[in-house]
Amino acid sequence: MKARQAPVISVRKRPRQARSARLVAYILEAAVRVLAREGAQKFTTARVAEAAGVSVGSLYQYFPNKEAILFRLQTDEWDQTSALLESILFNSDEPPPDRLRSTVRVFFQSEWEEASLRTALGDAAPLYRDAPEARKHKKTVTRQALTFMEEALPEVPANERAFVAGVVMATMSAIGKRVSGEARSKSEADAWALAIGEMLCAYLQRLAERKRSH
Amino acid sequence: MKARQAPVISVRKRPRQARSARLVAYILEAAVRVLAREGAQKFTTARVAEAAGVSVGSLYQYFPNKEAILFRLQTDEWDQTSALLESILFNSDEPPPDRLRSTVRVFFQSEWEEASLRTALGDAAPLYRDAPEARKHKKTVTRQALTFMEEALPEVPANERAFVAGVVMATMSAIGKRVSGEARSKSEADAWALAIGEMLCAYLQRLAERKRSH
Amino acid sequence: MKARQAPVISVRKRPRQARSARLVAYILEAAVRVLAREGAQKFTTARVAEAAGVSVGSLYQYFPNKEAILFRLQTDEWDQTSALLESILFNSDEPPPDRLRSTVRVFFQSEWEEASLRTALGDAAPLYRDAPEARKHKKTVTRQALTFMEEALPEVPANERAFVAGVVMATMSAIGKRVSGEARSKSEADAWALAIGEMLCAYLQRLAERKRSH
Amino acid sequence: MKARQAPVISVRKRPRQARSARLVAYILEAAVRVLAREGAQKFTTARVAEAAGVSVGSLYQYFPNKEAILFRLQTDEWDQTSALLESILFNSDEPPPDRLRSTVRVFFQSEWEEASLRTALGDAAPLYRDAPEARKHKKTVTRQALTFMEEALPEVPANERAFVAGVVMATMSAIGKRVSGEARSKSEADAWALAIGEMLCAYLQRLAERKRSH
DNA sequence: TATGAATGAGGGTTCATTCAT
DNA sequence: AATGAATGAACCCTCATTCAT
């Protein structure tokens, strides 16, 4: 019952020793397993601890509460996504639209591959969503999107470009989530990626053309 | 708490008498109030019953379980949305793109206006999502989208058109949900509607042009 | 962990039906048993519920939390004490000092007779002590003491009289508590009552004489 | 949590080295801080260890359990009180009643000054109260009281004098505790000290007079 | 038909104490 | 000697659902 009060979520103790780090990893892996296999509803600290082969007490030594585990899972995902964007959005000589299309494809694939985890993590969102730490992590991704937009829409004024970046991010992530939940096959996920890539490119192109025609 | 087992959700008893129908309405209104005011986490049968001025027992006479109430709320929303689409998507002489834009705008507005309800209902989705009855209700909306697409993309083959319809629906609904949760003002919601309308139109236009150029 | 924040303690539901009233009584009796037999440390809602032959859930239907049970026990004691004072302090033609002595004796006896309960309730005091409702109940006793003092020390100014009343109450209750915890026999408790009665009377007499000699 | 079974409390290891003695002192000071600042409820070994800048393990090297720390705190207080009595009750040429009054005043002041510690230590009493070692420490104080009484009530038979000494001690300590918890200002504590001093003197005087008149 | 008291499994979290390092 | 990670029983409380009245 803490969804609304933005629970404290910062890591209780920064483990310095390798052993501790391994334990944290075990717990997170167990958490992923529980979440993927049993769903958000059955995601309990007791189950996670058991799945990790650890006592509840130990679990609480590394995470201040249940929400913190979920938040960490989400954080890790954001980091991965951010790395993924980095590697595709900027590491290539292809024109921006092609890079955007690739990004969507890879992103949708990665979402689809761990669909049950993504869905469950989405279901658990109310528990960690309001954490103040969340915003910080979103910023990295936002900045990447902005950088890309500068390349893709150089002629558009900065503030409009920022807004468009938000629209593109939201579209990718919102539809990616839906695809991960509903796509029945890898190729279906790919078809969606193709369509959304196309849609985003059409949108960007139109924006660019409109500027030019002024 | 039966998310994964797709709880039985069909109405336990079709109320024939006016009194019963009124009771169901009271309960649903109370449910909306509880959901909007207290959030998904505090959505309990006891609270709904109390808000409705009804005993828990009575509540269970009309709804087999908690999920059924939520499902019904969602169902009602779909019906409203469907009516809304009907009224805008087809009742006008404007060209399809303009009608699509209007639809997005009106849809985003309606989502934004009852943001807290939408968010809470989304949070509760794991509880009713897997109900078998859900699909049936989605069909109505799907059919409307299809009909619209026939008008908007007459030259595109039917199976592709169906897919595109799905993409457009998903985009509208997924982003609409996000906007309802995050837009801070009515005008911000409108800005998003403008952008997404533009994006969808650009996409449809490109699809149409591509067909023509073949 | 609620001692410091003055937990909400007011009765959750004023039971109207005889059955409910009986249940509340059962629970309170069970609470007394648990407290007296197991001590404040082992006073848990589960144990009380079991001792009452009732489920934990039922217990929480009548008391919002553990503290409320303890508070109610204390409240009931205050009421009894207040009745006891009433019956002895005012219902007699004897001179005030004799009545005070009787009061102390009867009070110490009653404390001693349920010593283990008194001690345990005292131990649990941190849990209910800070409840805002507590003050109200103390007032009744305070008023009785004041009334008695008007009779016993008519020549002493009102504000000083009030202070003396407080001193007398505190002495009786603080030492009564200690006696209930440490007196080994009924007659030992009586010996203490005699001594404290004597002490209080000597004090009051001196105050009276001092006034007169001015 | 062993209140009723009179936990073993004797020091596990008599530290001979200066270092160890310092550690014990650190722990006790930390314990006082934790108790005064956080209250009895939050008095945990982990918190004390952290406040002392020591590991829990080290803490357990010098104290067999949590109760032992509390007990030691209480013991130290008794020692201080005893020294205080010693310095006032006997180091003066004033007549016994005046010395008693001074004692009460100084005692109440010292209680009031560390009120939060006293209250918390009182709240924690159930944890250490039943320790067998406790009695030994009380004896010192008792003996002092007896010695004083021999001076104050020379004509009263020894056994009665012992009882009266107990009454006086109990009154001072029980009311002192209450004052430390409830007095709002230093001067309020002083007013109580004055009144209780007066009361005790009146009592002793009456006892003396009664003997003489026989 | 309506009520709402009763149930009790289950949830999150704490903490005294131990023991391998 | 010192550390502090690990343990897990125990605690308080909630809530979907039932069923006697």
CSV table of N, CA and C in Angstrom, one decimal, chain D residues 18-146:
chain,number,residue,atom,x,y,z
D,18,ALA,N,42.6,-1.6,28.9
D,18,ALA,CA,42.0,-0.3,28.7
D,18,ALA,C,41.2,-0.2,27.5
D,19,ARG,N,41.6,-0.8,26.4
D,19,ARG,CA,40.9,-0.7,25.2
D,19,ARG,C,39.5,-1.2,25.3
D,20,SER,N,39.4,-2.4,25.9
D,20,SER,CA,38.1,-3.0,26.1
D,20,SER,C,37.2,-2.1,27.0
D,21,ALA,N,37.8,-1.6,28.0
D,21,ALA,CA,37.0,-0.7,28.9
D,21,ALA,C,36.4,0.5,28.1
D,22,ARG,N,37.3,1.0,27.3
D,22,ARG,CA,36.8,2.1,26.5
D,22,ARG,C,35.7,1.7,25.5
D,23,LEU,N,35.8,0.5,25.0
D,23,LEU,CA,34.7,0.0,24.1
D,23,LEU,C,33.4,-0.1,24.8
D,24,VAL,N,33.5,-0.7,26.0
D,24,VAL,CA,32.3,-0.8,26.8
D,24,VAL,C,31.7,0.6,27.1
D,25,ALA,N,32.5,1.5,27.4
D,25,ALA,CA,32.0,2.9,27.6
D,25,ALA,C,31.4,3.5,26.4
D,26,TYR,N,32.0,3.3,25.2
D,26,TYR,CA,31.4,3.7,24.0
D,26,TYR,C,30.0,3.2,23.8
D,27,ILE,N,30.0,1.9,24.0
D,27,ILE,CA,28.7,1.2,23.8
D,27,ILE,C,27.6,1.8,24.7
D,28,LEU,N,28.0,1.9,25.9
D,28,LEU,CA,27.0,2.4,26.9
D,28,LEU,C,26.6,3.9,26.5
D,29,GLU,N,27.5,4.7,26.1
D,29,GLU,CA,27.2,6.0,25.7
D,29,GLU,C,26.2,6.0,24.5
D,30,ALA,N,26.6,5.2,23.6
D,30,ALA,CA,25.7,5.0,22.4
D,30,ALA,C,24.3,4.6,22.8
D,31,ALA,N,24.3,3.6,23.7
D,31,ALA,CA,23.0,3.1,24.2
D,31,ALA,C,22.2,4.2,24.8
D,32,VAL,N,22.8,5.0,25.6
D,32,VAL,CA,22.1,6.2,26.2
D,32,VAL,C,21.5,7.1,25.1
D,33,ARG,N,22.4,7.3,24.1
D,33,ARG,CA,21.9,8.2,23.0
D,33,ARG,C,20.8,7.6,22.2
D,34,VAL,N,20.9,6.3,21.9
D,34,VAL,CA,19.8,5.7,21.1
D,34,VAL,C,18.5,5.7,22.0
D,35,LEU,N,18.6,5.4,23.2
D,35,LEU,CA,17.5,5.3,24.1
D,35,LEU,C,16.8,6.6,24.2
D,36,ALA,N,17.6,7.7,24.4
D,36,ALA,CA,17.1,9.0,24.6
D,36,ALA,C,16.5,9.6,23.3
D,37,ARG,N,17.1,9.3,22.2
D,37,ARG,CA,16.7,9.9,21.0
D,37,ARG,C,15.6,9.1,20.3
D,38,GLU,N,15.7,7.8,20.4
D,38,GLU,CA,14.8,7.0,19.6
D,38,GLU,C,13.7,6.3,20.4
D,39,GLY,N,13.9,6.2,21.7
D,39,GLY,CA,12.9,5.5,22.5
D,39,GLY,C,13.2,4.0,22.7
D,40,ALA,N,12.5,3.5,23.6
D,40,ALA,CA,12.7,2.1,23.9
D,40,ALA,C,12.4,1.1,22.8
D,41,GLN,N,11.4,1.5,22.0
D,41,GLN,CA,10.9,0.7,20.9
D,41,GLN,C,12.0,0.5,19.8
D,42,LYS,N,12.8,1.5,19.6
D,42,LYS,CA,13.8,1.5,18.6
D,42,LYS,C,15.2,1.1,19.1
D,43,PHE,N,15.2,0.7,20.4
D,43,PHE,CA,16.5,0.4,21.0
D,43,PHE,C,16.8,-1.0,20.5
D,44,THR,N,17.6,-1.1,19.4
D,44,THR,CA,18.0,-2.4,18.9
D,44,THR,C,19.5,-2.5,18.9
D,45,THR,N,20.0,-3.7,19.0
D,45,THR,CA,21.4,-3.9,19.1
D,45,THR,C,22.1,-3.3,17.9
D,46,ALA,N,21.5,-3.5,16.7
D,46,ALA,CA,22.1,-3.0,15.5
D,46,ALA,C,22.3,-1.4,15.6
D,47,ARG,N,21.3,-0.8,16.1
D,47,ARG,CA,21.3,0.7,16.2
D,47,ARG,C,22.4,1.1,17.2
D,48,VAL,N,22.4,0.4,18.3
D,48,VAL,CA,23.4,0.8,19.4
D,48,VAL,C,24.8,0.6,18.8
D,49,ALA,N,25.0,-0.6,18.2
D,49,ALA,CA,26.4,-0.9,17.6
D,49,ALA,C,26.8,0.2,16.6
D,50,GLU,N,25.8,0.6,15.8
D,50,GLU,CA,26.2,1.6,14.8
D,50,GLU,C,26.5,2.9,15.5
D,51,ALA,N,25.6,3.3,16.4
D,51,ALA,CA,25.9,4.6,17.1
D,51,ALA,C,27.2,4.6,17.9
D,52,ALA,N,27.6,3.4,18.2
D,52,ALA,CA,28.9,3.3,19.0
D,52,ALA,C,30.1,3.2,18.0
D,53,GLY,N,29.8,3.0,16.8
D,53,GLY,CA,30.9,2.9,15.8
D,53,GLY,C,31.6,1.5,16.0
D,54,VAL,N,30.8,0.5,16.2
D,54,VAL,CA,31.3,-0.8,16.6
D,54,VAL,C,30.5,-1.8,15.9
D,55,SER,N,31.0,-3.0,15.7
D,55,SER,CA,30.2,-4.0,15.0
D,55,SER,C,29.3,-4.7,16.0
D,56,VAL,N,28.2,-5.3,15.5
D,56,VAL,CA,27.3,-6.0,16.4
D,56,VAL,C,28.1,-7.1,17.1
D,57,GLY,N,29.0,-7.8,16.4
D,57,GLY,CA,29.8,-8.8,17.0
D,57,GLY,C,30.5,-8.4,18.2
D,58,SER,N,31.2,-7.2,18.1
D,58,SER,CA,31.9,-6.7,19.2
D,58,SER,C,31.0,-6.4,20.4
D,59,LEU,N,29.8,-5.8,20.1
D,59,LEU,CA,28.9,-5.5,21.1
D,59,LEU,C,28.6,-6.8,21.9
D,60,TYR,N,28.4,-7.9,21.2
D,60,TYR,CA,28.0,-9.1,21.9
D,60,TYR,C,29.2,-9.8,22.6
D,61,GLN,N,30.4,-9.2,22.4
D,61,GLN,CA,31.5,-9.7,23.1
D,61,GLN,C,31.6,-9.1,24.5
D,62,TYR,N,30.9,-8.0,24.7
D,62,TYR,CA,30.9,-7.4,26.0
D,62,TYR,C,29.6,-7.5,26.8
D,63,PHE,N,28.6,-7.7,26.0
D,63,PHE,CA,27.2,-7.9,26.6
D,63,PHE,C,26.6,-9.1,26.1
D,64,PRO,N,26.1,-10.0,26.9
D,64,PRO,CA,25.6,-11.3,26.5
D,64,PRO,C,24.3,-11.1,25.7
D,65,ASN,N,23.6,-10.0,25.9
D,65,ASN,CA,22.3,-9.8,25.2
D,65,ASN,C,21.9,-8.4,25.4
D,66,LYS,N,20.9,-8.0,24.7
D,66,LYS,CA,20.4,-6.7,24.7
D,66,LYS,C,20.0,-6.2,26.1
D,67,GLU,N,19.3,-7.1,26.8
D,67,GLU,CA,18.9,-6.8,28.2
D,67,GLU,C,20.1,-6.3,29.0
D,68,ALA,N,21.2,-7.0,28.8
D,68,ALA,CA,22.4,-6.7,29.7
D,68,ALA,C,22.8,-5.2,29.5
D,69,ILE,N,22.6,-4.7,28.3
D,69,ILE,CA,23.0,-3.3,28.1
D,69,ILE,C,22.1,-2.4,28.9
D,70,LEU,N,20.8,-2.7,28.8
D,70,LEU,CA,19.8,-1.9,29.5
D,70,LEU,C,20.0,-2.0,31.0
D,71,PHE,N,20.3,-3.2,31.4
D,71,PHE,CA,20.5,-3.5,32.9
D,71,PHE,C,21.7,-2.7,33.4
D,72,ARG,N,22.7,-2.7,32.6
D,72,ARG,CA,23.9,-1.9,33.0
D,72,ARG,C,23.6,-0.4,33.1
D,73,LEU,N,22.8,0.1,32.1
D,73,LEU,CA,22.4,1.5,32.2
D,73,LEU,C,21.7,1.8,33.5
D,74,GLN,N,20.8,0.9,33.8
D,74,GLN,CA,20.1,1.1,35.1
D,74,GLN,C,21.0,1.0,36.3
D,75,THR,N,21.8,0.0,36.3
D,75,THR,CA,22.8,-0.1,37.3
D,75,THR,C,23.6,1.1,37.5
D,76,ASP,N,24.1,1.7,36.4
D,76,ASP,CA,24.9,2.9,36.5
D,76,ASP,C,24.1,4.0,37.1
D,77,GLU,N,22.8,4.1,36.8
D,77,GLU,CA,22.0,5.1,37.3
D,77,GLU,C,21.8,4.9,38.8
D,78,TRP,N,21.7,3.7,39.2
D,78,TRP,CA,21.5,3.5,40.7
D,78,TRP,C,22.8,3.9,41.4
D,79,ASP,N,23.9,3.6,40.8
D,79,ASP,CA,25.2,4.0,41.4
D,79,ASP,C,25.3,5.6,41.5
D,80,GLN,N,24.9,6.2,40.5
D,80,GLN,CA,24.9,7.7,40.5
D,80,GLN,C,23.9,8.2,41.6
D,81,THR,N,22.7,7.6,41.6
D,81,THR,CA,21.8,8.1,42.6
D,81,THR,C,22.3,7.8,44.0
D,82,SER,N,22.9,6.7,44.1
D,82,SER,CA,23.5,6.4,45.4
D,82,SER,C,24.5,7.4,45.8
D,83,ALA,N,25.4,7.7,44.9
D,83,ALA,CA,26.4,8.7,45.2
D,83,ALA,C,25.8,10.1,45.6
D,84,LEU,N,24.7,10.4,44.8
D,84,LEU,CA,24.0,11.6,45.1
D,84,LEU,C,23.4,11.7,46.4
D,85,LEU,N,22.8,10.6,46.8
D,85,LEU,CA,22.2,10.5,48.2
D,85,LEU,C,23.3,10.7,49.2
D,86,GLU,N,24.3,9.9,49.0
D,86,GLU,CA,25.5,10.0,49.9
D,86,GLU,C,25.9,11.4,50.1
D,87,SER,N,26.0,12.2,49.0
D,87,SER,CA,26.6,13.5,49.1
D,87,SER,C,25.6,14.5,49.8
D,88,ILE,N,24.4,14.3,49.7
D,88,ILE,CA,23.4,15.2,50.3
D,88,ILE,C,22.8,14.7,51.6
D,89,LEU,N,22.5,13.5,51.7
D,89,LEU,CA,21.8,13.0,52.9
D,89,LEU,C,22.7,13.0,54.1
D,90,PHE,N,24.0,12.9,53.9
D,90,PHE,CA,24.9,12.9,55.1
D,90,PHE,C,25.9,14.0,55.2
D,91,ASN,N,26.2,14.6,54.1
D,91,ASN,CA,27.3,15.6,54.1
D,91,ASN,C,26.8,17.0,54.5
D,92,SER,N,26.3,17.2,55.7
D,92,SER,CA,25.8,18.5,56.1
D,92,SER,C,25.4,18.5,57.5
D,93,ASP,N,25.4,19.6,58.1
D,93,ASP,CA,25.0,19.7,59.5
D,93,ASP,C,23.5,20.1,59.7
D,94,GLU,N,22.9,20.2,58.6
D,94,GLU,CA,21.4,20.6,58.7
D,94,GLU,C,20.7,19.4,59.3
D,95,PRO,N,19.5,19.8,59.9
D,95,PRO,CA,18.7,18.8,60.5
D,95,PRO,C,18.1,17.8,59.4
D,96,PRO,N,17.9,16.6,59.7
D,96,PRO,CA,17.4,15.6,58.8
D,96,PRO,C,16.3,16.0,57.8
D,97,PRO,N,15.3,16.7,58.3
D,97,PRO,CA,14.2,17.0,57.3
D,97,PRO,C,14.7,17.9,56.2
D,98,ASP,N,15.6,18.9,56.6
D,98,ASP,CA,16.1,19.7,55.5
D,98,ASP,C,16.9,19.0,54.5
D,99,ARG,N,17.7,18.0,55.0
D,99,ARG,CA,18.5,17.2,54.1
D,99,ARG,C,17.6,16.4,53.2
D,100,LEU,N,16.5,15.8,53.8
D,100,LEU,CA,15.6,15.1,53.0
D,100,LEU,C,15.0,15.9,51.8
D,101,ARG,N,14.6,17.1,52.2
D,101,ARG,CA,14.1,18.0,51.2
D,101,ARG,C,15.1,18.3,50.1
D,102,SER,N,16.3,18.6,50.5
D,102,SER,CA,17.4,18.8,49.5
D,102,SER,C,17.5,17.6,48.6
D,103,THR,N,17.5,16.5,49.2
D,103,THR,CA,17.7,15.2,48.4
D,103,THR,C,16.6,15.1,47.4
D,104,VAL,N,15.4,15.3,47.8
D,104,VAL,CA,14.3,15.1,46.9
D,104,VAL,C,14.5,16.1,45.7
D,105,ARG,N,14.9,17.4,46.1
D,105,ARG,CA,15.0,18.4,45.0
D,105,ARG,C,16.1,18.0,44.0
D,106,VAL,N,17.2,17.6,44.5
D,106,VAL,CA,18.3,17.3,43.6
D,106,VAL,C,18.0,16.1,42.8
D,107,PHE,N,17.3,15.1,43.5
D,107,PHE,CA,17.0,13.9,42.7
D,107,PHE,C,16.0,14.1,41.6
D,108,PHE,N,15.0,14.9,41.9
D,108,PHE,CA,14.0,15.2,40.9
D,108,PHE,C,14.6,16.0,39.8
D,109,GLN,N,15.5,16.9,40.1
D,109,GLN,CA,16.2,17.7,39.1
D,109,GLN,C,16.9,16.8,38.1
D,110,SER,N,17.7,15.9,38.7
D,110,SER,CA,18.5,15.0,37.9
D,110,SER,C,17.6,14.1,37.0
D,111,GLU,N,16.5,13.6,37.6
D,111,GLU,CA,15.6,12.8,36.8
D,111,GLU,C,15.0,13.7,35.7
D,112,TRP,N,14.7,14.9,36.0
D,112,TRP,CA,14.0,15.7,35.0
D,112,TRP,C,14.9,16.0,33.8
D,113,GLU,N,16.2,16.3,34.2
D,113,GLU,CA,17.2,16.7,33.2
D,113,GLU,C,17.4,15.6,32.1
D,114,GLU,N,17.3,14.4,32.5
D,114,GLU,CA,17.5,13.4,31.4
D,114,GLU,C,16.2,12.6,31.3
D,115,ALA,N,15.1,13.4,31.2
D,115,ALA,CA,13.8,12.8,31.2
D,115,ALA,C,13.6,11.7,30.1
D,116,SER,N,14.1,12.1,28.9
D,116,SER,CA,13.8,11.1,27.8
D,116,SER,C,14.5,9.8,28.0
D,117,LEU,N,15.7,9.9,28.6
D,117,LEU,CA,16.4,8.7,28.9
D,117,LEU,C,15.7,7.9,30.0
D,118,ARG,N,15.3,8.6,31.0
D,118,ARG,CA,14.5,7.9,32.1
D,118,ARG,C,13.3,7.2,31.6
D,119,THR,N,12.5,8.0,30.8
D,119,THR,CA,11.3,7.4,30.3
D,119,THR,C,11.5,6.2,29.5
D,120,ALA,N,12.5,6.3,28.6
D,120,ALA,CA,12.8,5.1,27.7
D,120,ALA,C,13.3,4.0,28.6
D,121,LEU,N,14.1,4.3,29.5
D,121,LEU,CA,14.7,3.2,30.4
D,121,LEU,C,13.5,2.5,31.2
D,122,GLY,N,12.6,3.3,31.6
D,122,GLY,CA,11.4,2.8,32.3
D,122,GLY,C,10.6,1.9,31.3
D,123,ASP,N,10.4,2.4,30.1
D,123,ASP,CA,9.7,1.6,29.1
D,123,ASP,C,10.4,0.3,28.9
D,124,ALA,N,11.7,0.3,28.9
D,124,ALA,CA,12.4,-1.0,28.7
D,124,ALA,C,12.5,-1.9,29.9
D,125,ALA,N,12.0,-1.4,31.0
D,125,ALA,CA,12.2,-2.1,32.3
D,125,ALA,C,11.8,-3.6,32.2
D,126,PRO,N,10.6,-3.9,31.5
D,126,PRO,CA,10.3,-5.3,31.5
D,126,PRO,C,11.4,-6.2,30.9
D,127,LEU,N,12.3,-5.6,30.2
D,127,LEU,CA,13.4,-6.4,29.6
D,127,LEU,C,14.5,-6.8,30.6
D,128,TYR,N,14.7,-5.9,31.6
D,128,TYR,CA,15.8,-6.2,32.5
D,128,TYR,C,15.3,-6.4,33.9
D,129,ARG,N,14.1,-6.0,34.2
D,129,ARG,CA,13.6,-6.0,35.5
D,129,ARG,C,13.8,-7.2,36.4
D,130,ASP,N,13.6,-8.4,35.7
D,130,ASP,CA,13.6,-9.6,36.5
D,130,ASP,C,15.0,-10.2,36.7
D,131,ALA,N,16.0,-9.5,36.3
D,131,ALA,CA,17.3,-10.0,36.4
D,131,ALA,C,17.7,-10.2,37.9
D,132,PRO,N,18.3,-11.3,38.2
D,132,PRO,CA,18.6,-11.6,39.7
D,132,PRO,C,19.6,-10.6,40.2
D,133,GLU,N,20.4,-10.0,39.4
D,133,GLU,CA,21.5,-9.1,39.8
D,133,GLU,C,20.9,-7.8,40.3
D,134,ALA,N,19.7,-7.5,39.9
D,134,ALA,CA,19.1,-6.2,40.2
D,134,ALA,C,19.0,-6.0,41.7
D,135,ARG,N,18.6,-7.0,42.5
D,135,ARG,CA,18.4,-6.8,43.9
D,135,ARG,C,19.7,-6.3,44.6
D,136,LYS,N,20.8,-6.9,44.2
D,136,LYS,CA,22.0,-6.5,44.9
D,136,LYS,C,22.3,-5.0,44.8
D,137,HIS,N,22.0,-4.5,43.7
D,137,HIS,CA,22.3,-3.0,43.5
D,137,HIS,C,21.3,-2.2,44.3
D,138,LYS,N,20.1,-2.7,44.4
D,138,LYS,CA,19.2,-1.8,45.2
D,138,LYS,C,19.6,-1.8,46.7
D,139,LYS,N,20.3,-2.7,47.1
D,139,LYS,CA,20.7,-2.8,48.5
D,139,LYS,C,21.5,-1.6,49.0
D,140,THR,N,22.4,-1.1,48.2
D,140,THR,CA,23.2,0.0,48.6
D,140,THR,C,22.3,1.2,49.0
D,141,VAL,N,21.4,1.5,48.1
D,141,VAL,CA,20.5,2.6,48.3
D,141,VAL,C,19.7,2.3,49.6
D,142,THR,N,19.2,1.1,49.7
D,142,THR,CA,18.4,0.8,50.9
D,142,THR,C,19.2,1.0,52.2
D,143,ARG,N,20.4,0.6,52.2
D,143,ARG,CA,21.2,0.8,53.4
D,143,ARG,C,21.4,2.3,53.7
D,144,GLN,N,21.6,3.1,52.7
D,144,GLN,CA,21.7,4.5,52.9
D,144,GLN,C,20.4,5.1,53.5
D,145,ALA,N,19.3,4.6,53.0
D,145,ALA,CA,18.0,5.1,53.5
D,145,ALA,C,17.9,4.7,55.0
D,146,LEU,N,18.3,3.5,55.3
D,146,LEU,CA,18.2,3.0,56.7
D,146,LEU,C,19.1,3.9,57.6
